Coordinates of C-alpha atoms in Angstrom, one line a residue:
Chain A
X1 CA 62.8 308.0 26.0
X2 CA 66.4 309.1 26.2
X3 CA 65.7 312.0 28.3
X4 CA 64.3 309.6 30.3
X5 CA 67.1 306.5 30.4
X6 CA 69.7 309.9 31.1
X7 CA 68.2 311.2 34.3
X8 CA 67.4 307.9 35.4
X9 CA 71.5 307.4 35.3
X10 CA 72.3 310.4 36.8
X11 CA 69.4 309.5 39.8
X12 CA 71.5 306.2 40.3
X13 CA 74.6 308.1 40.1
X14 CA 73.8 310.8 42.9
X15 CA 72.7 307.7 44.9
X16 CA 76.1 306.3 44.6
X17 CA 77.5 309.5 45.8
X18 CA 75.6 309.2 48.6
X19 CA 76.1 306.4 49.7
X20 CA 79.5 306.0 49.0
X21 CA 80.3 309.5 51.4
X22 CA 78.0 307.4 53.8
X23 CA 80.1 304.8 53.7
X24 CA 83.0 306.8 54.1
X25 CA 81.4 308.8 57.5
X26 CA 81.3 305.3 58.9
X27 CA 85.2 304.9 58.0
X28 CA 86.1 308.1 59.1
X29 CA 84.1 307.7 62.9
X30 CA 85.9 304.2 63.2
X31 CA 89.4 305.4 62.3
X32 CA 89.3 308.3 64.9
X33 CA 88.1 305.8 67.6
X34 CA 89.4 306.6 70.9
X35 CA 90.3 310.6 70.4
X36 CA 88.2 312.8 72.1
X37 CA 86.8 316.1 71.3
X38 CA 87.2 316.0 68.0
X39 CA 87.0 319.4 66.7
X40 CA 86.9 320.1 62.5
X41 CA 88.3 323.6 63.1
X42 CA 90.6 323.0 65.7
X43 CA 93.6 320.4 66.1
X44 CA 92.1 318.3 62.7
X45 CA 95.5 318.1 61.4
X46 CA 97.2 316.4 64.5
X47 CA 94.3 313.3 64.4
X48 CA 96.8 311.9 61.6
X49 CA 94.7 309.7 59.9
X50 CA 96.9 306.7 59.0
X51 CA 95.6 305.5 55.6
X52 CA 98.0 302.5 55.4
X53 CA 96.6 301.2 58.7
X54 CA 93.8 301.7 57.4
X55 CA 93.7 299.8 54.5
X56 CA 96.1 297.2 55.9
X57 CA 93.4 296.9 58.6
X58 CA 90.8 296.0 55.6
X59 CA 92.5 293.5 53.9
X60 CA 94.0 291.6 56.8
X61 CA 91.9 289.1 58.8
X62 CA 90.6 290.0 62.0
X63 CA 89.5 288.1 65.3
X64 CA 86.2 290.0 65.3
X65 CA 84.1 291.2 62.4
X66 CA 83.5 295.1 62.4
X67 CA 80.0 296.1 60.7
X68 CA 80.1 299.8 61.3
X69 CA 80.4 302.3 63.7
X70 CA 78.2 304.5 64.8
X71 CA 78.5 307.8 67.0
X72 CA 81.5 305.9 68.5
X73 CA 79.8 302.6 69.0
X74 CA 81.0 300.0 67.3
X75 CA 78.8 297.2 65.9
X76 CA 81.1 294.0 65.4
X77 CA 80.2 290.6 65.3
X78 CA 82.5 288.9 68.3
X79 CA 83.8 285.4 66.8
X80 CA 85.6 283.1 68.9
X81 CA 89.3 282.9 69.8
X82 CA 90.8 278.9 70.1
X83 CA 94.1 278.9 71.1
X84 CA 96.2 276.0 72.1
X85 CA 99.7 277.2 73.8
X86 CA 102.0 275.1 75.8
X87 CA 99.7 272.4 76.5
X88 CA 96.6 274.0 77.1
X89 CA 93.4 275.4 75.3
X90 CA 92.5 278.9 75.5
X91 CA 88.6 279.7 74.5
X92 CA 87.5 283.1 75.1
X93 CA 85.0 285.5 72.9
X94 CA 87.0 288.5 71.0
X95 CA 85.0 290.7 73.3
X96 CA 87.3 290.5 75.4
X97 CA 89.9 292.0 73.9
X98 CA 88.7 295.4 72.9
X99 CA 88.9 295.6 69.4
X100 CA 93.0 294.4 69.6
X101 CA 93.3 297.7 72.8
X102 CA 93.4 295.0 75.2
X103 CA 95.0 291.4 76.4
X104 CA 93.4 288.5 77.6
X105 CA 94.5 285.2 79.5
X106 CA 97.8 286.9 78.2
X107 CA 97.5 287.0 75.1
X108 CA 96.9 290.4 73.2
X109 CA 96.5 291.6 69.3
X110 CA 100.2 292.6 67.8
X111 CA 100.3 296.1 66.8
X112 CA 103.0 296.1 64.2
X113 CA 105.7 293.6 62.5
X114 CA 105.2 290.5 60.6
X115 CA 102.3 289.2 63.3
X116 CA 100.7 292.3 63.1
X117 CA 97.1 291.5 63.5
X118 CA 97.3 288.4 65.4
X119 CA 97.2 286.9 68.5
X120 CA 100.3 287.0 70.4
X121 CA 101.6 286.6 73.8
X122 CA 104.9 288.3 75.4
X123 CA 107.4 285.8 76.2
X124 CA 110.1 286.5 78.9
X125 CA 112.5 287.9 76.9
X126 CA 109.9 290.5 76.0
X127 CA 109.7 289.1 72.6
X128 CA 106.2 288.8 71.2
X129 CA 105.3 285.3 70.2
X130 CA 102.7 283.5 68.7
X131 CA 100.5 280.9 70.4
X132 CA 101.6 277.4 69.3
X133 CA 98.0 276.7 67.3
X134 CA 95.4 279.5 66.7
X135 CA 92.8 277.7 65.4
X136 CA 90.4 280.8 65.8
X137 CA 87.3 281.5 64.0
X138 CA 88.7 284.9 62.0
X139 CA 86.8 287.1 59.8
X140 CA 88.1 285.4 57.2
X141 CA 87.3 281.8 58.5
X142 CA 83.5 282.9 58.9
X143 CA 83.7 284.6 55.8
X144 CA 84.3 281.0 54.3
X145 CA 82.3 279.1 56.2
X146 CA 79.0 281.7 54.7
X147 CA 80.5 281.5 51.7
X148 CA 81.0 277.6 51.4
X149 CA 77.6 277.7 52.4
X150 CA 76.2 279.7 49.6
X151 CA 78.0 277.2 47.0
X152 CA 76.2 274.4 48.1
X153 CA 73.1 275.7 48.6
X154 CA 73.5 277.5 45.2
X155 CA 74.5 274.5 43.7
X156 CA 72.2 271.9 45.2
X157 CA 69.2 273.9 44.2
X158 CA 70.7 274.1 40.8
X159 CA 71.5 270.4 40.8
X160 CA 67.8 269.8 41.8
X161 CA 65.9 272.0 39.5
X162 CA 68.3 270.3 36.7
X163 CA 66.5 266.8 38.3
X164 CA 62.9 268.2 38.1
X165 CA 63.2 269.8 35.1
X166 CA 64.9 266.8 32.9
X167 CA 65.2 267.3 29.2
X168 CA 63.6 271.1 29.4
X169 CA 65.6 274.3 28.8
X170 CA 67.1 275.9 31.8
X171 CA 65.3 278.5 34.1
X172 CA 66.0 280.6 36.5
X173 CA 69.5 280.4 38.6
X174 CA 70.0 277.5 36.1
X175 CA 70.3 278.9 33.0
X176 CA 72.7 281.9 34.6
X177 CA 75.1 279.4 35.8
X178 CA 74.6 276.7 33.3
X179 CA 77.2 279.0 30.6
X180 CA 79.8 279.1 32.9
X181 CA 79.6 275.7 34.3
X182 CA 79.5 274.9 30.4
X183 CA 83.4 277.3 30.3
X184 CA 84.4 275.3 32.7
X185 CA 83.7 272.1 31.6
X186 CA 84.2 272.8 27.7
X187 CA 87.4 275.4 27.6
X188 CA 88.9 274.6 30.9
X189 CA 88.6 271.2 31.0
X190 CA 88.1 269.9 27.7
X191 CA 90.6 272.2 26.3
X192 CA 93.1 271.9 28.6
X193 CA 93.5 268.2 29.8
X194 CA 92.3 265.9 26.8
X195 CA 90.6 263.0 26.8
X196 CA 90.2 262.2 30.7
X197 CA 88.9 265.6 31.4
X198 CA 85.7 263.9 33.5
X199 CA 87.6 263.2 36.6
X200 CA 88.8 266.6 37.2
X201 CA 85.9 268.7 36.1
X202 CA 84.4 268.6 39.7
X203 CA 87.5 270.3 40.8
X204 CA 87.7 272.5 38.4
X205 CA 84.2 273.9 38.7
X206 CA 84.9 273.8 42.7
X207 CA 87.7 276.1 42.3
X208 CA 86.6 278.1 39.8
X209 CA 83.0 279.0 41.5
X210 CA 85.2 279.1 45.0
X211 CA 87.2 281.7 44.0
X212 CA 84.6 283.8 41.8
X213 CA 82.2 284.3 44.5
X214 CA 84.6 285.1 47.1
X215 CA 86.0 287.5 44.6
X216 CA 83.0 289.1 44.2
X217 CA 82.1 288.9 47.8
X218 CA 85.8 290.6 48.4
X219 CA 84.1 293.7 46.4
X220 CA 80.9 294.0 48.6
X221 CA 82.0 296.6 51.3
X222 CA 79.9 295.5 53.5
X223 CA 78.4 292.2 55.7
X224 CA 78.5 289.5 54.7
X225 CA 81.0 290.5 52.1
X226 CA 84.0 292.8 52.9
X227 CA 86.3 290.1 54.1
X228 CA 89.5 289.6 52.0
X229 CA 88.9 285.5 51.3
X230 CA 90.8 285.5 47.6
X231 CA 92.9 288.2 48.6
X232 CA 94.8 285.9 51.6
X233 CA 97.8 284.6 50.9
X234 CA 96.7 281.4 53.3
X235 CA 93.6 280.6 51.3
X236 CA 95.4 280.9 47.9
X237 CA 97.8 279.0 49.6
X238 CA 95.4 276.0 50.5
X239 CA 93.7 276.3 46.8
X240 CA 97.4 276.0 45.2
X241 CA 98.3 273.3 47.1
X242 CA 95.5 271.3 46.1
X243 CA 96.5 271.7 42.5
X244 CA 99.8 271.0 43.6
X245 CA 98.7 267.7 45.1
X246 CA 96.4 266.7 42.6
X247 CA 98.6 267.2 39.7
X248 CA 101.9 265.4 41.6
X249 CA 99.4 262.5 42.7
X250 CA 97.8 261.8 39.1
X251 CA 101.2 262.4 37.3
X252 CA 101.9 259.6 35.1
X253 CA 105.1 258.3 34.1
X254 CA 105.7 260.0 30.8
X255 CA 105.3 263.3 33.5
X256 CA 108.3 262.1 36.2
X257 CA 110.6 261.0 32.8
X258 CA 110.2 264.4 31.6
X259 CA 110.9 265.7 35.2
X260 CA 114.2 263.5 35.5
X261 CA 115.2 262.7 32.1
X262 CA 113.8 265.8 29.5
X263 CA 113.8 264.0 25.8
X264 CA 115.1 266.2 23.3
X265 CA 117.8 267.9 25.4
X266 CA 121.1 268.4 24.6
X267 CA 123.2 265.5 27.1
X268 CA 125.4 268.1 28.6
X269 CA 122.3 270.1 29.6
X270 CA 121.8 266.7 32.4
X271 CA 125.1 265.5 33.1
X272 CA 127.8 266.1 34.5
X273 CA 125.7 269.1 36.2
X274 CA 122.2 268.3 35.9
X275 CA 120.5 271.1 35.0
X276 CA 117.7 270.7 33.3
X277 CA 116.3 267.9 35.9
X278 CA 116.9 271.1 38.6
X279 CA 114.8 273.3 36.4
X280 CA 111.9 271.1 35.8
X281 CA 111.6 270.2 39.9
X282 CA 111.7 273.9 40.7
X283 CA 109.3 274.1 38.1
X284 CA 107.1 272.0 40.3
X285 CA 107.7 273.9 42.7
X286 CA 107.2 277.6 41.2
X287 CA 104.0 276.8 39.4
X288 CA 101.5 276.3 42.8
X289 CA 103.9 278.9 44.3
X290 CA 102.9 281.4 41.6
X291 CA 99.5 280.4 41.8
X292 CA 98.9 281.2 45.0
X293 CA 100.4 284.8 44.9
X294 CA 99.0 285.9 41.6
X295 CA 95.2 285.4 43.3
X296 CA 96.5 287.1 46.1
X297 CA 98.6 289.8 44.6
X298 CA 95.6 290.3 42.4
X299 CA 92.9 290.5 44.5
X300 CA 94.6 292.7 47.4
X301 CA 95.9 295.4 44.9
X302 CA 92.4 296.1 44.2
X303 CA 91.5 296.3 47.0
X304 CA 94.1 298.8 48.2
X305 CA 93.7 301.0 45.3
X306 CA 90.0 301.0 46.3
X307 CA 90.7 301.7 49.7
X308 CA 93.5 304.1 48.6
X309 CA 90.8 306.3 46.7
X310 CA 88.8 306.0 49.4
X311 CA 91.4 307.7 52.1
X312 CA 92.4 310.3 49.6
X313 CA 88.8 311.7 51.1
X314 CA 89.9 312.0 54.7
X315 CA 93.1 312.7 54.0
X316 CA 91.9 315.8 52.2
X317 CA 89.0 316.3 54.9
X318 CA 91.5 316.5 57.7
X319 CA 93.3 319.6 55.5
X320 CA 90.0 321.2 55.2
X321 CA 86.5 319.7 55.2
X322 CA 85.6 321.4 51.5
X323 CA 88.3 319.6 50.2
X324 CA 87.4 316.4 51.5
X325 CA 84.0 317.1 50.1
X326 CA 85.8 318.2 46.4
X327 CA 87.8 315.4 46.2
X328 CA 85.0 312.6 47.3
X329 CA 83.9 313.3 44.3
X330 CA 86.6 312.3 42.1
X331 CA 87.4 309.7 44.4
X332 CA 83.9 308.0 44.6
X333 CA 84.2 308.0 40.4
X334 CA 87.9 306.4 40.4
X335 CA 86.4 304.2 43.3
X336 CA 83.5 303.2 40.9
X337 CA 85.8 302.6 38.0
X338 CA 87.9 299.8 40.1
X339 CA 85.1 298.4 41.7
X340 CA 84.2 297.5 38.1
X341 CA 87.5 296.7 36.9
X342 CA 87.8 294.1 40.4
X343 CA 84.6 292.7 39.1
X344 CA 86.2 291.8 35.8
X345 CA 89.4 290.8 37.2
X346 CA 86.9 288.4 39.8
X347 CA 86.2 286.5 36.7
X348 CA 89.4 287.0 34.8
X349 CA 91.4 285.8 38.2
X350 CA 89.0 282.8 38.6
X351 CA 89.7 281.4 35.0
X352 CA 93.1 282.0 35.1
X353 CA 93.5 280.3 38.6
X354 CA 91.1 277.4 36.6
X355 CA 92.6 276.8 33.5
X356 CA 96.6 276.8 35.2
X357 CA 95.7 274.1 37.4
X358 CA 93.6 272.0 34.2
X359 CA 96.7 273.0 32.6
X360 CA 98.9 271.2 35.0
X361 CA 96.3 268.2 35.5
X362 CA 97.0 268.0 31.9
X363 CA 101.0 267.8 31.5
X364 CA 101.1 265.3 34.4
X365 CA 98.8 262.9 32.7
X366 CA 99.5 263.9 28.9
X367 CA 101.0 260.8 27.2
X368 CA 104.0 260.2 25.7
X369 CA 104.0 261.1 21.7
Chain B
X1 CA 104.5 292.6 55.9
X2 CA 101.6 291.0 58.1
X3 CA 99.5 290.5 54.9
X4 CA 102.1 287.8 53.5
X5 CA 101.9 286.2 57.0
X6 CA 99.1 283.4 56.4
X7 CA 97.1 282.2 59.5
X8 CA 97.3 278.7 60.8
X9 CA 94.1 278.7 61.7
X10 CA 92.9 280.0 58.5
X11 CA 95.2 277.3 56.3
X12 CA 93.2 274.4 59.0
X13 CA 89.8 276.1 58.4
X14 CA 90.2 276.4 54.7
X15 CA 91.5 273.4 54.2
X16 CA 88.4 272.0 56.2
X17 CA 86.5 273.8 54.7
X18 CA 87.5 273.2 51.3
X19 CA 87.5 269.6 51.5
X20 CA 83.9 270.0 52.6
X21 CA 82.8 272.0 49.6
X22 CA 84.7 270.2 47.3
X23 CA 83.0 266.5 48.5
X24 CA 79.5 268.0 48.5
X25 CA 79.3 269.7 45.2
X26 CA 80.8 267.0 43.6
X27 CA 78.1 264.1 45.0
X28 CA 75.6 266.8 45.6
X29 CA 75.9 269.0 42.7
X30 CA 78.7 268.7 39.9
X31 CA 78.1 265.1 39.5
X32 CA 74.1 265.4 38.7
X33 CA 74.7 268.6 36.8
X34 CA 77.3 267.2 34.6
X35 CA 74.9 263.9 33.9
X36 CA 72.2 265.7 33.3
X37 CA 73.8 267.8 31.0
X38 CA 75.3 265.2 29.0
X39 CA 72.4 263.6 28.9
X40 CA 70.6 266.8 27.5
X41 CA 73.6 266.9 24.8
X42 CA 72.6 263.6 24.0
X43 CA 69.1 264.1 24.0
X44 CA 69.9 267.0 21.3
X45 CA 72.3 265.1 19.1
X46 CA 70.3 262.2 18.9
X47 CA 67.3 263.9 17.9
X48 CA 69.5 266.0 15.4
X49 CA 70.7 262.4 13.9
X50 CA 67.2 261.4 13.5
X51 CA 66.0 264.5 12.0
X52 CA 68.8 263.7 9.5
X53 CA 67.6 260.5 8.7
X54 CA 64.6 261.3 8.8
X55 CA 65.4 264.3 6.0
X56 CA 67.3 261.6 4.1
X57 CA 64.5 258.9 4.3
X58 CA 62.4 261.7 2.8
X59 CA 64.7 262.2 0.0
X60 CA 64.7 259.3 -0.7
X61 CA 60.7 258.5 -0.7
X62 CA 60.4 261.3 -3.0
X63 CA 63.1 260.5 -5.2
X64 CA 61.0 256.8 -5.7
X65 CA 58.0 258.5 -6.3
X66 CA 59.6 260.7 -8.6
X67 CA 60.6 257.5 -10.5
X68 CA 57.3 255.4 -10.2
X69 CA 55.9 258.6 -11.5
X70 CA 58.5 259.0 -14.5
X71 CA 57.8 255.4 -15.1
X72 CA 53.9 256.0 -15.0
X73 CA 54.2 258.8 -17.8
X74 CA 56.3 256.7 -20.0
X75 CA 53.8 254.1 -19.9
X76 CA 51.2 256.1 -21.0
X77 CA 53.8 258.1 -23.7
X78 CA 53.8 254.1 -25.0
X79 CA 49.8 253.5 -24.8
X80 CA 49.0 256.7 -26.3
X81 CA 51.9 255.7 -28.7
X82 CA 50.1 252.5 -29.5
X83 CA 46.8 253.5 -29.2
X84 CA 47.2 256.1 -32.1
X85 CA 48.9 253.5 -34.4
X86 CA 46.2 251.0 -33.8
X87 CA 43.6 254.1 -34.3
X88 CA 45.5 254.9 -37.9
X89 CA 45.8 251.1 -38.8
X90 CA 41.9 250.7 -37.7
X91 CA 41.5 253.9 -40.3
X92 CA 43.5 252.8 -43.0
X93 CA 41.9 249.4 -43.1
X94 CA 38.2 250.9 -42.9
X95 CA 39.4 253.0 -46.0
X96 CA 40.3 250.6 -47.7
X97 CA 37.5 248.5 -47.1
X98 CA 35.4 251.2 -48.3
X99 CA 36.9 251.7 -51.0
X100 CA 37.0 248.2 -52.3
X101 CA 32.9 248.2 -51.5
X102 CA 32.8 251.5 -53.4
X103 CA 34.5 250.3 -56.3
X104 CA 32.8 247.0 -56.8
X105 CA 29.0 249.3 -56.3
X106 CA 30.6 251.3 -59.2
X107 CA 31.5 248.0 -61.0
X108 CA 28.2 246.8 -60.4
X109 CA 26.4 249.7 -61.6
X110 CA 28.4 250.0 -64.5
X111 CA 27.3 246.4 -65.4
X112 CA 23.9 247.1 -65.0
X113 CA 24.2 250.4 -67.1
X114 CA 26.1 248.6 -70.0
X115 CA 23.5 245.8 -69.7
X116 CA 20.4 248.4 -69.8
X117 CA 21.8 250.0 -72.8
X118 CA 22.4 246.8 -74.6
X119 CA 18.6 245.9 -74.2
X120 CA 18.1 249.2 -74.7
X121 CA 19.5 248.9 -78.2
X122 CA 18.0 246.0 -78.9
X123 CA 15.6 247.3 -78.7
X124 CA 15.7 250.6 -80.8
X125 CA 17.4 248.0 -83.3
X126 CA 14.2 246.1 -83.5
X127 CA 11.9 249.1 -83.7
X128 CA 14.0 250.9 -86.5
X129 CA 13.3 247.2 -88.0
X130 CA 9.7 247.4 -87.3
X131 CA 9.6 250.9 -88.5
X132 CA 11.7 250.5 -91.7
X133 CA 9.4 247.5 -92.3
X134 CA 6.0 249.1 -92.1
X135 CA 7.6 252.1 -94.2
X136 CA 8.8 249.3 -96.4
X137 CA 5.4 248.4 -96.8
X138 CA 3.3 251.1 -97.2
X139 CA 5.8 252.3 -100.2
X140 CA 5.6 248.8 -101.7
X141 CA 1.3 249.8 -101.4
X142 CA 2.3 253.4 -102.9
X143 CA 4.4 252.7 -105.9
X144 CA 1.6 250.0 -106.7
X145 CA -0.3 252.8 -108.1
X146 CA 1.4 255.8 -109.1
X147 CA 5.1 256.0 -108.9
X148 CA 5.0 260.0 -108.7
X149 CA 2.3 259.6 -105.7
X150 CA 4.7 256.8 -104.4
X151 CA 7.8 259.0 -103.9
X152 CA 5.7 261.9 -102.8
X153 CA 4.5 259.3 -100.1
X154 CA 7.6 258.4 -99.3
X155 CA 9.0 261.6 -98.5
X156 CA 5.8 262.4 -96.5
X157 CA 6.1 259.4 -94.4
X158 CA 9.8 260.2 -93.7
X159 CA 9.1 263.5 -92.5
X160 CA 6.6 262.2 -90.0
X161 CA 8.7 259.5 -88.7
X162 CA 10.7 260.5 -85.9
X163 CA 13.6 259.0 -85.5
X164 CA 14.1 259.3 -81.4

């Protein structure tokens, strides 16, 4: 039996390998777009292949989804571009602008700087400027909208089968989300706000399932996963300012006296210079700010070390294609190893981004003692 | 530094689409899930209470029969008790009785035995009379004609009377 369970690992193994150099043909074909004759004993080594674009490329969002290429064609998924610039709207298909190579209705994908990525149009100073709303369906807006869609219709059937199957054990999709809807409810919630708990469990859970399966999703190279939801510093944004709101608006007056007028401070800590009232409002402040960039700090590195791993295979292939082959190998296993540690950090990052914001529900509304 | 460069669009969509997720799992989903899981936990702790009781009602039927059955025993200890006294009293009285009927047969017979042996000597009395008397008489015929003859009578006629 354990010769058995052993070979079977090693089968799964090799077709990891495989797949994974598969995978990485695909990457290498898409990344040499545009050169022509390519030629592995001849100029390899002046095809630079630009790992940071590269991975940049594959964390940032895009106005078209690539799939894969293959023998120079490229399969993407064309999403929509809505722009709205100096009084007018601008609809048009990505198609049209070549994978970023080209500009359309004057507008055109910038190549470098802090809009790198986006949508931009030259103004006549020759600056490059951005449209004055880009409301585009992105990658990463489709992303959501699939994965949004997922939730609820994960969640619904749950919620239904827990309606048919009333007073019986769990089953099913049930029982393997009831635990962690149980986490939530009992150490996030419970634990962390007290007594009132009830009214901010639904956000809680919403967050905390939001940001696991797009976490998980973020690890699936390929469609519909791949795209970088938790790992954007505008989504992270959006979930900490939620927190931020919800905690400011159901802050209770014990909350805004601590705020303004900390008990148990030295006098000279508040007046003349008030110091301590300065902390506690920055504090406000810093706490959905640091939110926000620990999801996204978190969820990009991994994905960069990933995709760093990855490149070390083409870097070494451009230097000689046996080395590229030599060092897959090592790569593929360091690859495996984060794709495992980015699945624990998925939940770890979820709970943490969870139980901070119960955390803050419960100072604001903690009474006075 | 593109990557620290959040979307407009994205912030509108997300927040769209957030506020979306969030108001449908929470009628859709959260709120049945959470009531039907409280009501489960409900379900589970009040059957757990009445097991409890039930255990303690249990308790505490057996510890009453326990106690109608302690009581029980000592009743009978007592009849049993009661019954052997009464058995011994019933005993000792019978006895007695006996006894008493014994001793007055005895006395009775003793009567009658005393009584049989004074008319039994009366009646020995009277035939050592009637004997001495006819002995009396046939000496008194003896010595009439020779005295030698007369005493060899006499001792003739004592040796053949047998005095029983």
């Amino acid at each position: 039996m354990g010769d058995k369970s052993i070979s079977k690992s090693y089968f799964s193994l090799a077709a990891l390998l495989l797949f994974f150099l598969f995978s990485g043909t695909t990457l290498f074909a898409q990344h040499n777009e545009g050169k022509t004759d390519e030629n592995w004993e001849g100029e390899v080594l002046e095809q630079d292949f630009k790992a940071g674009d590269m991975i940049i490329e594959h964390i940032s969002d895009s106005y078209e989804w690539h799939i894969l290429t293959w023998n120079k064609t490229h399969i993407s998924i064309y999403l929509p571009v809505i722009l709205y610039d100096r009084g007018e709207w601008h609809v048009f298909s990505s198609k049209h602008l070549h994978h970023g190579e080209a500009s359309y209705e004057g507008y055109h994908v910038a190549k470098e700087g802090f809009n790198g990525g986006k949508l931009v149009r030259t103004d006549a100073e020759g600056n490059e400027v951005r449209p004055d709303y880009d409301i585009s369906i992105t990658k990463n807006v489709l992303a959501i909208f699939i994965s949004i869609f997922l939730l609820m219709w994960i969640f619904i059937s749950v919620a239904n089968s827990y309606k048919k199957r009333k007073g019986h054990a769990p089953k099913g999709m049930q029982s393997l989300l009831e635990p962690l809807i149980l986490f939530v409810r009992d150490d996030i919630a419970k634990a962390s706000i007290g007594h009132n708990y009830e009214k901010y469990t639904p956000y809680l859970l919403t967050i905390f399932f939001f940001i696991f399966f797009n976490n998980l999703f973020g690890i699936v190279p390929f469609f519909p996963g791949g795209a970088n939801i938790t790992g954007n510093i505008g989504v992270t944004g959006v979930l900490a300012a939620f927190t931020f709101i919800i905690t400011t608006f159901s802050a209770n007056k014990n909350y805004w006296v601590h705020m303004v007028n900390m008990p148990g401070v030295p006098w000279w800590l508040k007046l003349p210079l008030p110091l301590m009232p300065i902390v506690e409002i920055m504090g406000m402040f810093t706490k959905p700010f640091v939110l926000m960039v620990r999801l996204f700090a978190n969820m990009t590195a991994g994905h960069i070390i990933v995709l760093g791993f990855v490149s070390l295979i083409f870097i070494f292939g451009h230097i000689a294609p046996v080395a590229g082959y030599s060092v897959s190998v090592v790569s593929v296993a360091f690859s495996i190893f984060m794709d495992i540690l980015e699945f624990l950090v998925a939940l770890i990052q979820a709970y943490v981004f969870t139980i901070l914001s119960a955390l803050y529900f419960g100072m604001a509304t903690e009474e006075a003692h | 530094m593109q990557i620290i460069n959040p979307g407009l669009g994205l912030i509108f969509w997300m927040t769209l689409a957030f506020l979306i997720v969030l108001f449908v799992l929470t009628k859709f989903a959260w709120k049945p899930i959470l009531a039907s899981l409280k009501e489960r936990e409900d379900s589970i702790e009040d059957a757990l209470q009445a097991a409890e009781e039930a255990k303690k009602e249990m308790a505490a039927l057996k510890a009453k029969n326990e106690e109608l059955l302690k009581k029980a025993r000592e009743e009978r200890d007592v009849m049993l008790a009661d019954a052997r006294k009464i058995k011994e009293q019933i005993i000792g009285e019978a006895r007695e009785k006996a006894n008493k009927e014994a001793s007055i047969i005895v006395e009775d017979a003793r009567e009658q035995i005393n009584s049989e042996k004074q008319a039994a000597l009366v009646e020995l009395k009277n035939l050592i009379a009637t004997y001495s008397i006819q002995i009396a008489e046939k000496v008194l015929q003896q010595e009439l004609s020779d005295s030698k003859k007369q005493q060899a009578y006499v001792d003739k006629l004592l040796k053949e009377t047998n005095l029983n």
